[in-house]
XYZ file of C-alpha atoms in Angstrom:
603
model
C 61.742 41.011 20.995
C 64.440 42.096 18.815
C 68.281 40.045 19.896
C 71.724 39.829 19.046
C 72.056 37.651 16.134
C 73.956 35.243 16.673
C 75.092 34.157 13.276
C 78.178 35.513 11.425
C 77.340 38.342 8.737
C 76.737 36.816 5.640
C 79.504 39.402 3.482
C 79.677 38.166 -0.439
C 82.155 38.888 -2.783
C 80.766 39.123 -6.585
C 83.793 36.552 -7.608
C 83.030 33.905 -5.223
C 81.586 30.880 -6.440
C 79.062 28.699 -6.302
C 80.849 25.980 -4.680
C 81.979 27.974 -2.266
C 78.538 29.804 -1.448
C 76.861 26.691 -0.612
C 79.689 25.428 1.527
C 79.635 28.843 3.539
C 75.504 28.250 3.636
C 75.646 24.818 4.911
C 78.263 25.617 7.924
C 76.558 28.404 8.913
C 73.432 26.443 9.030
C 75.186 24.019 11.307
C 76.303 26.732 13.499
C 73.155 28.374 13.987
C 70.956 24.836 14.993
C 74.239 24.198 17.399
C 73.507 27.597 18.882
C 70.138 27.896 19.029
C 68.647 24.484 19.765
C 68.665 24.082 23.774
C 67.400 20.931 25.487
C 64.363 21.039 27.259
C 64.399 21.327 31.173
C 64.852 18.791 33.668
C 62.528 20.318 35.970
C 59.709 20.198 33.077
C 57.361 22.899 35.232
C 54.471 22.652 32.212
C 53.420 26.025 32.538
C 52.755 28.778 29.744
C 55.807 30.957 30.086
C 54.956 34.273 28.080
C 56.945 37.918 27.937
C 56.610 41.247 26.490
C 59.091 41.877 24.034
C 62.087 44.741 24.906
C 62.072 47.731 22.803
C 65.742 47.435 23.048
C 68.074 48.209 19.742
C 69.417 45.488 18.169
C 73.354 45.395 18.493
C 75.210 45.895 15.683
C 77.824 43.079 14.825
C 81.496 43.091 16.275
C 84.408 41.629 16.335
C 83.933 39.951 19.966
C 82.160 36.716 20.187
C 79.073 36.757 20.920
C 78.957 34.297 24.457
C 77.475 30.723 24.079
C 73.830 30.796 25.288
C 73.262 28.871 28.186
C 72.379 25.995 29.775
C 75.784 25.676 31.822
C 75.895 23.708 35.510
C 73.073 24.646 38.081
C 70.917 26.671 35.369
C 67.428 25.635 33.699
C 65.854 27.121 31.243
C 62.308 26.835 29.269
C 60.825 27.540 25.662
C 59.348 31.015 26.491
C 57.393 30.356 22.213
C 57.579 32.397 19.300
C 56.041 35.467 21.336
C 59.508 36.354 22.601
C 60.713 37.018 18.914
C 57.601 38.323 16.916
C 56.964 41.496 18.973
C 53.485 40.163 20.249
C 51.899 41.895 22.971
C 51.663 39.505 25.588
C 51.406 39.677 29.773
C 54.745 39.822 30.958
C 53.893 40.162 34.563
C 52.235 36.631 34.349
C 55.753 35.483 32.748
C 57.168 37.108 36.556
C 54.288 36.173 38.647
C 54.341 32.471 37.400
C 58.097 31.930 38.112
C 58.517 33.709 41.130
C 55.928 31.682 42.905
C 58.000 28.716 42.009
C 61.001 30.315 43.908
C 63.215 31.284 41.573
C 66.386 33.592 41.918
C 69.773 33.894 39.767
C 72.137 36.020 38.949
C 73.884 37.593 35.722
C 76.938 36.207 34.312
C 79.536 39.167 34.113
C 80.907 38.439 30.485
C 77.501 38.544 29.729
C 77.081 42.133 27.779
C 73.568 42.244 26.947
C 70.518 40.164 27.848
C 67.102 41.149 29.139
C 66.140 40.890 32.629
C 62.863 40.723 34.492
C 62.261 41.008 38.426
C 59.022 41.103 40.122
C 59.190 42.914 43.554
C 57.074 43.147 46.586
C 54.600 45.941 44.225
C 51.475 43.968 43.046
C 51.065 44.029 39.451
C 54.736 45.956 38.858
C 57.652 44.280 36.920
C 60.634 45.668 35.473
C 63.120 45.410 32.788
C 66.539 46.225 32.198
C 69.382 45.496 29.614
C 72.648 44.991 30.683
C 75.225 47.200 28.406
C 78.909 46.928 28.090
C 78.548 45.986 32.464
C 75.689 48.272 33.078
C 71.947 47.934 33.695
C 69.865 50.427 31.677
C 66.592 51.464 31.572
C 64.250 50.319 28.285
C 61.415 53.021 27.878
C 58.170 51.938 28.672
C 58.898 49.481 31.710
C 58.502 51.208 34.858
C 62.018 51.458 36.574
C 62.708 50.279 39.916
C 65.101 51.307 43.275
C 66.311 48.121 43.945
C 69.472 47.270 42.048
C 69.664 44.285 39.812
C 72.138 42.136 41.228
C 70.169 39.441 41.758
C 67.510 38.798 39.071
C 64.394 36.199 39.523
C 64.496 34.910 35.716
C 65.963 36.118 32.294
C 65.312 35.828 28.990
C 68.015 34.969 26.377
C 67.429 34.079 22.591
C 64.176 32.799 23.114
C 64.514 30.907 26.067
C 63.839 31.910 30.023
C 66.333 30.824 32.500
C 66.861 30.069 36.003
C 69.293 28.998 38.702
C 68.422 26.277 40.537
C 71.634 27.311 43.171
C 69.411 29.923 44.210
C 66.039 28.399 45.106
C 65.159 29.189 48.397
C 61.474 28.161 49.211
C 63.120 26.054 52.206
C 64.552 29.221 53.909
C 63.747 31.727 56.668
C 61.910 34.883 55.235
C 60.666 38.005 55.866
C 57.638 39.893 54.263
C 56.537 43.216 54.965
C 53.783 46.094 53.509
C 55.262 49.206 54.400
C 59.009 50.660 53.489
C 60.946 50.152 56.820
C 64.319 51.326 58.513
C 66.958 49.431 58.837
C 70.149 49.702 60.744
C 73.796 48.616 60.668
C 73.379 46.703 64.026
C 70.550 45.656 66.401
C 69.273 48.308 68.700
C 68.826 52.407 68.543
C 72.264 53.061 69.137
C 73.194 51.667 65.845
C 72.452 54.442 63.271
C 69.481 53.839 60.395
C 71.561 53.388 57.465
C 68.896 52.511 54.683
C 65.288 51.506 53.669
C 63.568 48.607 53.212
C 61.853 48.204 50.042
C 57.722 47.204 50.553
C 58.209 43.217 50.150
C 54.412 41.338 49.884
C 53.932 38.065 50.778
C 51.653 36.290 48.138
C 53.571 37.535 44.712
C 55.819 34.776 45.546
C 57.897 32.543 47.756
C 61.100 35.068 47.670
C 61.246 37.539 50.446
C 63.630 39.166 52.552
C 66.614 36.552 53.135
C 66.698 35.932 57.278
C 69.768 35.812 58.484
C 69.494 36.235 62.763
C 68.263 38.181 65.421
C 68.890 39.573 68.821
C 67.192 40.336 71.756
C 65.282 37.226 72.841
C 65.442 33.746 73.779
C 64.473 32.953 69.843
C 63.200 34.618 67.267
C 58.999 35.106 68.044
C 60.490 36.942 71.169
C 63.054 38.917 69.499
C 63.577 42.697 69.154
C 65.723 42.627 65.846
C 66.109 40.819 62.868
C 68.945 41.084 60.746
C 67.541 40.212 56.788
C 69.622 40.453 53.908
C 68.591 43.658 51.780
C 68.760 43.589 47.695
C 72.470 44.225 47.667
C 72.646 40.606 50.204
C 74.267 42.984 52.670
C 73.272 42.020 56.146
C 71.097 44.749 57.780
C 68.688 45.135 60.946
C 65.390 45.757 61.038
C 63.043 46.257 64.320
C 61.158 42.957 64.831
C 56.976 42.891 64.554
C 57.614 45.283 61.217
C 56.535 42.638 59.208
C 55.728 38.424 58.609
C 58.785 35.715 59.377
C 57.531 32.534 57.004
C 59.601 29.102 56.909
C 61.921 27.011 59.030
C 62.683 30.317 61.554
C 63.633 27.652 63.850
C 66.872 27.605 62.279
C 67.782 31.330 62.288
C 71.148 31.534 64.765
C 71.118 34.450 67.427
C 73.452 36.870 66.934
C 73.028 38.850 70.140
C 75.753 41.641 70.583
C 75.050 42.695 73.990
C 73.445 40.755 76.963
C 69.471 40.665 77.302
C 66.690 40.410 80.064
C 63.072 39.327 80.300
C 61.299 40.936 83.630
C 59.904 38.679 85.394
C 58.078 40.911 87.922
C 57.375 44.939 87.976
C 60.770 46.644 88.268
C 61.027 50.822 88.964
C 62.961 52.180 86.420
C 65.045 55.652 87.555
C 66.360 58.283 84.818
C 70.156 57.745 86.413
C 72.283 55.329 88.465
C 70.863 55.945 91.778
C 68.147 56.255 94.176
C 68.897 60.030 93.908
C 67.294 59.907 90.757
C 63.366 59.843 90.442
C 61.311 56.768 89.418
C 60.149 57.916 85.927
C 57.861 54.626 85.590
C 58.029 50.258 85.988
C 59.038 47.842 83.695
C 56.347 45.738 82.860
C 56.131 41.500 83.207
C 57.070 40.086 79.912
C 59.359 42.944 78.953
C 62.691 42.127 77.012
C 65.643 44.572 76.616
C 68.627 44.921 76.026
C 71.648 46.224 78.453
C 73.067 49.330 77.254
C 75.543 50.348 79.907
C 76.473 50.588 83.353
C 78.062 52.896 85.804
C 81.424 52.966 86.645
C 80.878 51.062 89.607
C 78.463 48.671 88.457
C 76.120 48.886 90.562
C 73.658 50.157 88.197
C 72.558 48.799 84.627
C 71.054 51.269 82.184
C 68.379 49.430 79.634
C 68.057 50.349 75.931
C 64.505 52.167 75.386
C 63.065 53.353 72.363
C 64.937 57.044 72.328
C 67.147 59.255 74.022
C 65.984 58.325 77.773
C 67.570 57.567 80.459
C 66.274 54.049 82.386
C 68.208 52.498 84.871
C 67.940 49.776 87.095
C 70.123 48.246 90.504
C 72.673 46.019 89.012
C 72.056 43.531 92.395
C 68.257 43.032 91.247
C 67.077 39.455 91.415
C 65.891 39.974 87.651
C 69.272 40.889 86.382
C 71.325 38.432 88.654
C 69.140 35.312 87.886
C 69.815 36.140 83.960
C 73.438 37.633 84.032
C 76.459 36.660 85.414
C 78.698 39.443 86.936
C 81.324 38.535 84.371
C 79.515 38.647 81.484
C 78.410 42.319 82.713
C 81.774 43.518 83.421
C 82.642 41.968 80.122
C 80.412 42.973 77.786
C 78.904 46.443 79.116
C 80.446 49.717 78.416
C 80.369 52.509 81.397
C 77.803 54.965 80.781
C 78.159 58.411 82.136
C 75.755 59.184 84.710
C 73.232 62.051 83.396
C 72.982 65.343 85.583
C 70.577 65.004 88.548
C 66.818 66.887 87.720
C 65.699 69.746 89.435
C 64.552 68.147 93.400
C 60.323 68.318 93.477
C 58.713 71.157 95.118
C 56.135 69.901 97.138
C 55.964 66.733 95.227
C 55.528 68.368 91.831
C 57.588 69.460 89.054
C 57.726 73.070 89.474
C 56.987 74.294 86.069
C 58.286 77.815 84.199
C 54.091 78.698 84.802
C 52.880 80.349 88.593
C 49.563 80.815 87.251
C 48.494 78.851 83.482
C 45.252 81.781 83.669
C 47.220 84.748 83.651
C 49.936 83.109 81.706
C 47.311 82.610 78.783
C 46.009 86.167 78.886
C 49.475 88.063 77.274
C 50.221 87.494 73.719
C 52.842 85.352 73.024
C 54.488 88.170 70.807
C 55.100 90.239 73.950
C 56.938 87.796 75.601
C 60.356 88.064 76.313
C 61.495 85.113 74.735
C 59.219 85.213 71.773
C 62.138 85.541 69.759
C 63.358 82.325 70.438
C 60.452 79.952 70.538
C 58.672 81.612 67.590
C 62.333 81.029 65.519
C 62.353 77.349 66.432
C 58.451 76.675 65.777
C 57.400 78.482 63.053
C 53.724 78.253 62.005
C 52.750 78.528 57.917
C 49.525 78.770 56.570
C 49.205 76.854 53.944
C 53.319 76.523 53.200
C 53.573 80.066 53.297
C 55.358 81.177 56.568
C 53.365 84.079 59.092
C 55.091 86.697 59.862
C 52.080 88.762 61.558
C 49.997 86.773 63.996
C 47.742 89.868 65.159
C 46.851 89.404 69.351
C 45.261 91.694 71.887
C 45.306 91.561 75.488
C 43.864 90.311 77.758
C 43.383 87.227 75.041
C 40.283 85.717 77.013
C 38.322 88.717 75.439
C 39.571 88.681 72.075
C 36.537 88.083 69.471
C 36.086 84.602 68.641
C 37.019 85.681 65.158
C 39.982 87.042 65.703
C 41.178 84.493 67.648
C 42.413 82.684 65.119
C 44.279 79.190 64.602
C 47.693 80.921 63.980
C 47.359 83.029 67.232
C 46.423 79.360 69.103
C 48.848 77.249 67.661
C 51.780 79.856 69.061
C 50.122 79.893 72.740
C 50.180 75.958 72.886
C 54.243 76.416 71.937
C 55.126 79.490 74.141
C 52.716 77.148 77.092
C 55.055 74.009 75.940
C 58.383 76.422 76.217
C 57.392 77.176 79.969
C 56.161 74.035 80.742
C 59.251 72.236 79.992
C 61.202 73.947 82.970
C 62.400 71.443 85.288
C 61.658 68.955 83.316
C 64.212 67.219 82.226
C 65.214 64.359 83.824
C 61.773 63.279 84.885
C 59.996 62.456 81.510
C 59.875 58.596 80.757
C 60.362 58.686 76.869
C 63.890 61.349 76.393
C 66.667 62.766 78.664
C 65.503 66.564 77.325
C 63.227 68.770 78.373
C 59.943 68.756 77.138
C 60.371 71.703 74.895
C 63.812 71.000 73.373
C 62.634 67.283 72.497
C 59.508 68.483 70.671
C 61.849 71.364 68.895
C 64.368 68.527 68.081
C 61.481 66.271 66.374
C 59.295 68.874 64.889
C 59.891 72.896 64.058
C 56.649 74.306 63.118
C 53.063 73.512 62.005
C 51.805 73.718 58.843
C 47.786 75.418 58.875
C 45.965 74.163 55.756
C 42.311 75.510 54.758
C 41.098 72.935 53.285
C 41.972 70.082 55.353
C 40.256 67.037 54.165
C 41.263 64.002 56.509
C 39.235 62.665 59.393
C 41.293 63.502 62.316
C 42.567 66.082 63.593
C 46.346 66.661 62.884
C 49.090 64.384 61.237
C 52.765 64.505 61.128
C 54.464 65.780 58.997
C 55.092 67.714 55.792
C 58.182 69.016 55.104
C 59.321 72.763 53.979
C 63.110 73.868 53.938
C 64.956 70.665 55.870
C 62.355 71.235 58.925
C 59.571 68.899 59.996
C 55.822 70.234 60.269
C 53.042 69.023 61.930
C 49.922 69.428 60.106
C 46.587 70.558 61.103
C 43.388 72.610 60.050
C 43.483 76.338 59.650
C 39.657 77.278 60.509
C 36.538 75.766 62.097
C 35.208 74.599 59.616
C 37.403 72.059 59.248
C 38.720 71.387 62.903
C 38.221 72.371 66.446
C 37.490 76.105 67.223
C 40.515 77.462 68.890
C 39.815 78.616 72.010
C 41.751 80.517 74.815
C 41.184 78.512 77.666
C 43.422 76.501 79.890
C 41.401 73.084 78.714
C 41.898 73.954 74.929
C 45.250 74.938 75.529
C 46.568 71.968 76.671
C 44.365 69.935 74.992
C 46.428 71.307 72.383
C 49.793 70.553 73.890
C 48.703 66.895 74.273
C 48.156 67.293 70.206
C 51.681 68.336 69.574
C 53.508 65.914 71.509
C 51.290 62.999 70.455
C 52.457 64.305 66.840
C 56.134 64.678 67.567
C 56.084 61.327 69.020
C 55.803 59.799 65.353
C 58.759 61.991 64.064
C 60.399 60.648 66.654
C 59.988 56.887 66.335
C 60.074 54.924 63.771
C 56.935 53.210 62.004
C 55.011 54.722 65.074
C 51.864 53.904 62.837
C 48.645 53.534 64.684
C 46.508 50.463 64.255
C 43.178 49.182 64.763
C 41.168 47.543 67.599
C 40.802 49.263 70.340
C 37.592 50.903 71.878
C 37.987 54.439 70.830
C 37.191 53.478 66.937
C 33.666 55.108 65.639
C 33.805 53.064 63.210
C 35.710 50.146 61.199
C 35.704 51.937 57.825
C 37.731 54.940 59.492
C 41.191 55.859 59.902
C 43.379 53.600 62.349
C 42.864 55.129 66.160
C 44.490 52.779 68.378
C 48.495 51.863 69.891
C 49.112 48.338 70.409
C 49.648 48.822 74.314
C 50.508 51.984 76.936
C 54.235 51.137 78.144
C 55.264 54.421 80.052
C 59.013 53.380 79.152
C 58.363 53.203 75.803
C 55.307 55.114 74.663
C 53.773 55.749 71.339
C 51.968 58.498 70.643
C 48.790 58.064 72.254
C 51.357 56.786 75.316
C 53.119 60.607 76.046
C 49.233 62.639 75.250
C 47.992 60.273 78.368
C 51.495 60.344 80.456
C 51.048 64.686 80.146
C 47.412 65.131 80.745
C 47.281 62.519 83.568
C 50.143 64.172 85.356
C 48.927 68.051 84.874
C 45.452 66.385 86.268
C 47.332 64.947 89.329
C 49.667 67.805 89.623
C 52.544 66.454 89.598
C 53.191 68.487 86.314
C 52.434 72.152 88.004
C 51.509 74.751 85.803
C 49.818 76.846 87.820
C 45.947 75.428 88.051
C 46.130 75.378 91.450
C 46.647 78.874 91.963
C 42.855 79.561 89.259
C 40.724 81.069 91.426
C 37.956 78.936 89.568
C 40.011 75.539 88.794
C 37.544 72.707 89.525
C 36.357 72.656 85.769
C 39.574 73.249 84.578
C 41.213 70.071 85.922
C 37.864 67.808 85.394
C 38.349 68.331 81.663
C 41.877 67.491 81.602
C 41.180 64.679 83.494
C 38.141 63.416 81.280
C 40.579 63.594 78.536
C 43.201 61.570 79.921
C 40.657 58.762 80.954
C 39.108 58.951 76.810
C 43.073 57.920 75.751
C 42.847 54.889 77.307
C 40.318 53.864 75.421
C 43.327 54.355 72.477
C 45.150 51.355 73.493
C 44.033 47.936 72.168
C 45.221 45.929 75.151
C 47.663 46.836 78.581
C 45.354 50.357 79.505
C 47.105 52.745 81.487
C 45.512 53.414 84.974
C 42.465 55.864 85.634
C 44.021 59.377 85.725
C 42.884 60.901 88.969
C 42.948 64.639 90.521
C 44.686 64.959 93.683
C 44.569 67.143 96.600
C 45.554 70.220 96.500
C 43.544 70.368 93.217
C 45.740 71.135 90.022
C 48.764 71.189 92.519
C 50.140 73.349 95.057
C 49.843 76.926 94.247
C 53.953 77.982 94.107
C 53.350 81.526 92.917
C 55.580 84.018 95.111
């Protein structure tokens, strides 16, 4: 590693003398062993500290003193060997593994103007190095750069010697580890807007981690729904709990609830507004926690905070929420929340749908629709990134050619079905006030056809083409289902869109594994944790839509098929398969009521 020397320039004049030269020598020589010579650390850790040299410039001399090296209070330092100096090649990510582990963090001294730093992040097998220059960090070529400022450095290297703070060791703290880059917000809950990212931090590269600093939402912290960590800047922020691994004394960590809490003790119907007016769009389950958004202006209804836009409220005189909450502390600490319009009353029992008969529905193109315009402008479908302007159709579609039925033409009669489906419906779906149409347009705008699809399922979400969000799915048999234009496949298709849209609209909505639909262990992650019709994943709204179109309580028309028994088996077959897509807390056994597929409502 090439450094600032830190001896005056030697500058000779031809009439000096001899005398004079060897008293100049002599001081300097005493100057340089007072400068250089450091005294070994207290905390003697006896390990082989090593680093790759920086390809930094040496600075030329100045007038400005060049800053005492350290050791000053509360920092410790060790002999990193003549491999710092010589320009050795030498395993610098040992150097950050090494000291990490031991728990060391520190941070630069401002009137320090140039020194080398090292950090080791939660990337195996990544480190990084910077120079600091006249007060800013800069990159030296060859080191891979990192996203994280460096405010807070794990060790540094100055003439010779690697230093830390002992001020900043922190084995003995809360922490928090996690794999993935996660979201974090300005405040616990989804009202509070996501402000940031969280940077992938590993457990096992060392005893750092996230900083924990609270949490909200539970009677400690293994119950809670939000943590607040410190990010790299050590600004608080708030990330969702269960996104990643708490290690150390968590016991410690204070609440910092801003809004009352419950836990349900027993099943409790949840309506989608502040009355019995409103329809029961599902029941909390035992165990749940959540927080108290709102309540009405007369308080006699509490609104709970779900995972979206929805609307769940509960009777403010509920055993649950009086045993837990004082009426003060409501009045005190719970805004008034508008009450949403009231839904569209049931016909018969069932949502009356924007379809009288799904058959006849299915056999007009989409393009000669009347509001083709519209729902072909806010889904737009691209073949392989390149948007389709001509999606050639015939009627009646059920006796197209299989071939020129194609997965352009199908993927536009799943969103013109979704368009009319979503009348009435708003109001009466457990995950978002909208309707079911303008919530998937809000999430996603189009799908995105490739040819050669090469993952093992059968859609993902999403790519991304002009500011708009695209699901993603296979553009030919080969590689997918063959579209066909049948009720079944139709909404079978449907269920595919919304289960999609569902992870643009939450956040780390990954899937995991364990549950019974897996083929196998080696393949791609099939399963959501549990089916909680308040708050469901993806695999959650597929089974909540097919179950209720099998019931017919979603009425699209089936029951008015002259041939519907087949029909409404398959949808209902498909329903029962999801629950084999939860790893524990199944929803019930979808059944088909009588009248099958609904009442027919056609005029």
């Amino acid at each position: 590693m090439k450094t600032t020397d830190l001896k005056e320039p030697s500058i000779f004049h031809h009439r000096i003398s001899v005398v004079s030269l060897a008293l100049i020598v002599l001081v300097a020589t005493i100057c340089w062993l007072l400068r250089t010579s450091q005294p070994a650390s207290a905390n003697d850790m006896s390990i082989d500290v090593m680093a790759q040299p920086s390809t930094g410039a040496t600075s030329a001399p100045t007038s400005t003193p060049v800053p005492e090296a350290p050791p000053f209070d509360g920092w410790d330092s060790v002999a990193c060997g003549h491999t710092c100096m010589d320009g050795a090649k030498v395993d610098n990510q040992l150097l950050a593994a090494r000291l990490i582990t031991l728990g060391f963090s520190g941070k630069i001294p401002d009137n320090w103007d140039e020194l080398t730093t090292r950090q080791k992040i939660g990337i195996p097998g990544v480190t990084f190095t910077r120079r600091r220059i006249n007060g800013q960090f800069v990159d030296i070529p060859g080191f891979v750069s990192s996203y994280t400022p460096f405010k807070d450095i794990s060790v540094f290297i100055y003439n010779n010697r690697v230093y830390w703070n002992n001020d900043w060791l922190i084995r003995d703290r809360p922490r928090f580890f996690n794999t993935n880059a996660i979201s974090f917000r300005d405040g616990p809950g989804e009202s509070h807007p996501v402000i940031g990212e969280l940077a992938p931090y590993l457990e096992g590269i060392g005893d750092l981690g996230y900083k924990v600093t609270g949490y909200a939402g539970g009677h400690n912290i293994t119950e809670a729904q939000w943590i607040e960590v410190r990010d790299w800047y050590d600004e608080p922020v708030w990330i969702e709990a269960g996104s990643g691994k708490l290690i150390g004394p968590i016991g410690t960590v204070p609440v910092l609830d801003e809004v009352p809490s419950i836990d349900l003790t027993r099943p409790l119907q949840v309506r989608s507004g502040p009355g019995s007016e409103y329809p029961v769009i599902g029941a909390a389950r035992i165990g749940s926690h959540y927080h108290l958004c709102g309540q009405n202006d007369a308080t006699t209804w509490i609104k709970l905070c779900g995972k979206g836009d929805q609307e769940l409220w509960i009777p403010a005189n509920d055993p649950t929420i009086s045993a837990q909450m004082k009426t003060t502390d409501r009045t005190n600490y719970l805004p008034i929340e508008p009450a949403p319009e009231l839904p569209v009353p049931l016909v018969q029992g069932t949502i009356k749908t924007g379809i009288e008969n799904i058959q006849q529905f299915l056999d007009t193109c989409p393009q000669n629709d009347p509001n083709y315009g519209i729902f072909s402008k806010d889904f737009v479908v691209r073949l392989d990134g390149t948007i389709l302007t001509a999606i050639p159709c015939s009627e009646p579609v059920s006796e197209m050619p299989a071939d020129e039925y194609t997965w352009p033409l199908h993927s536009m009669q799943i969103v013109r079905t979704i368009y009319y489906l979503s009348e009435n419906t708003q109001g009466y779906l457990p995950w978002t006030s909208s309707s079911l149409y303008d919530w998937l347009v809000a999430n996603v705008q189009g799908i995105n056809l490739q040819t050669n699809f090469l993952y093992d399922y059968l859609a993902y979400c999403c790519d991304y083409y002009g500011g708009r969000t695209y699901l993603t799915a296979p553009a030919s048999a080969d590689d997918g289902l063959l579209p066909v234009p049948e009720t079944s496949h139709i909404i079978d298709g449907v269920s595919l869109f919304i289960h999609e849209a569902r992870h643009a609209d939450i956040e780390n909505s990954y899937h995991i594994h364990g549950c019974a639909a897996e083929q196998r262990p080696d393949g791609p992650a099939s399963c959501d944790l549990q089916y909680d019709v308040l708050m469901p994943g993806a695999f959650g709204v597929e089974y909540w839509l097919d179950s209720n179109v099998a019931s017919g309580y979603l009425n699209i028309g089936i029951g008015c098929m002259p041939s519907k028994s087949s029909v409404i088996v398959w949808i209902r077959d498909a329903a029962n398969w999801l629950r084999s897509n939860f790893v524990r807390d199944l929803p019930p056994v979808a059944t088909v009521n009588w009248p099958v597929g609904g009442p027919c409502l056609a005029p």
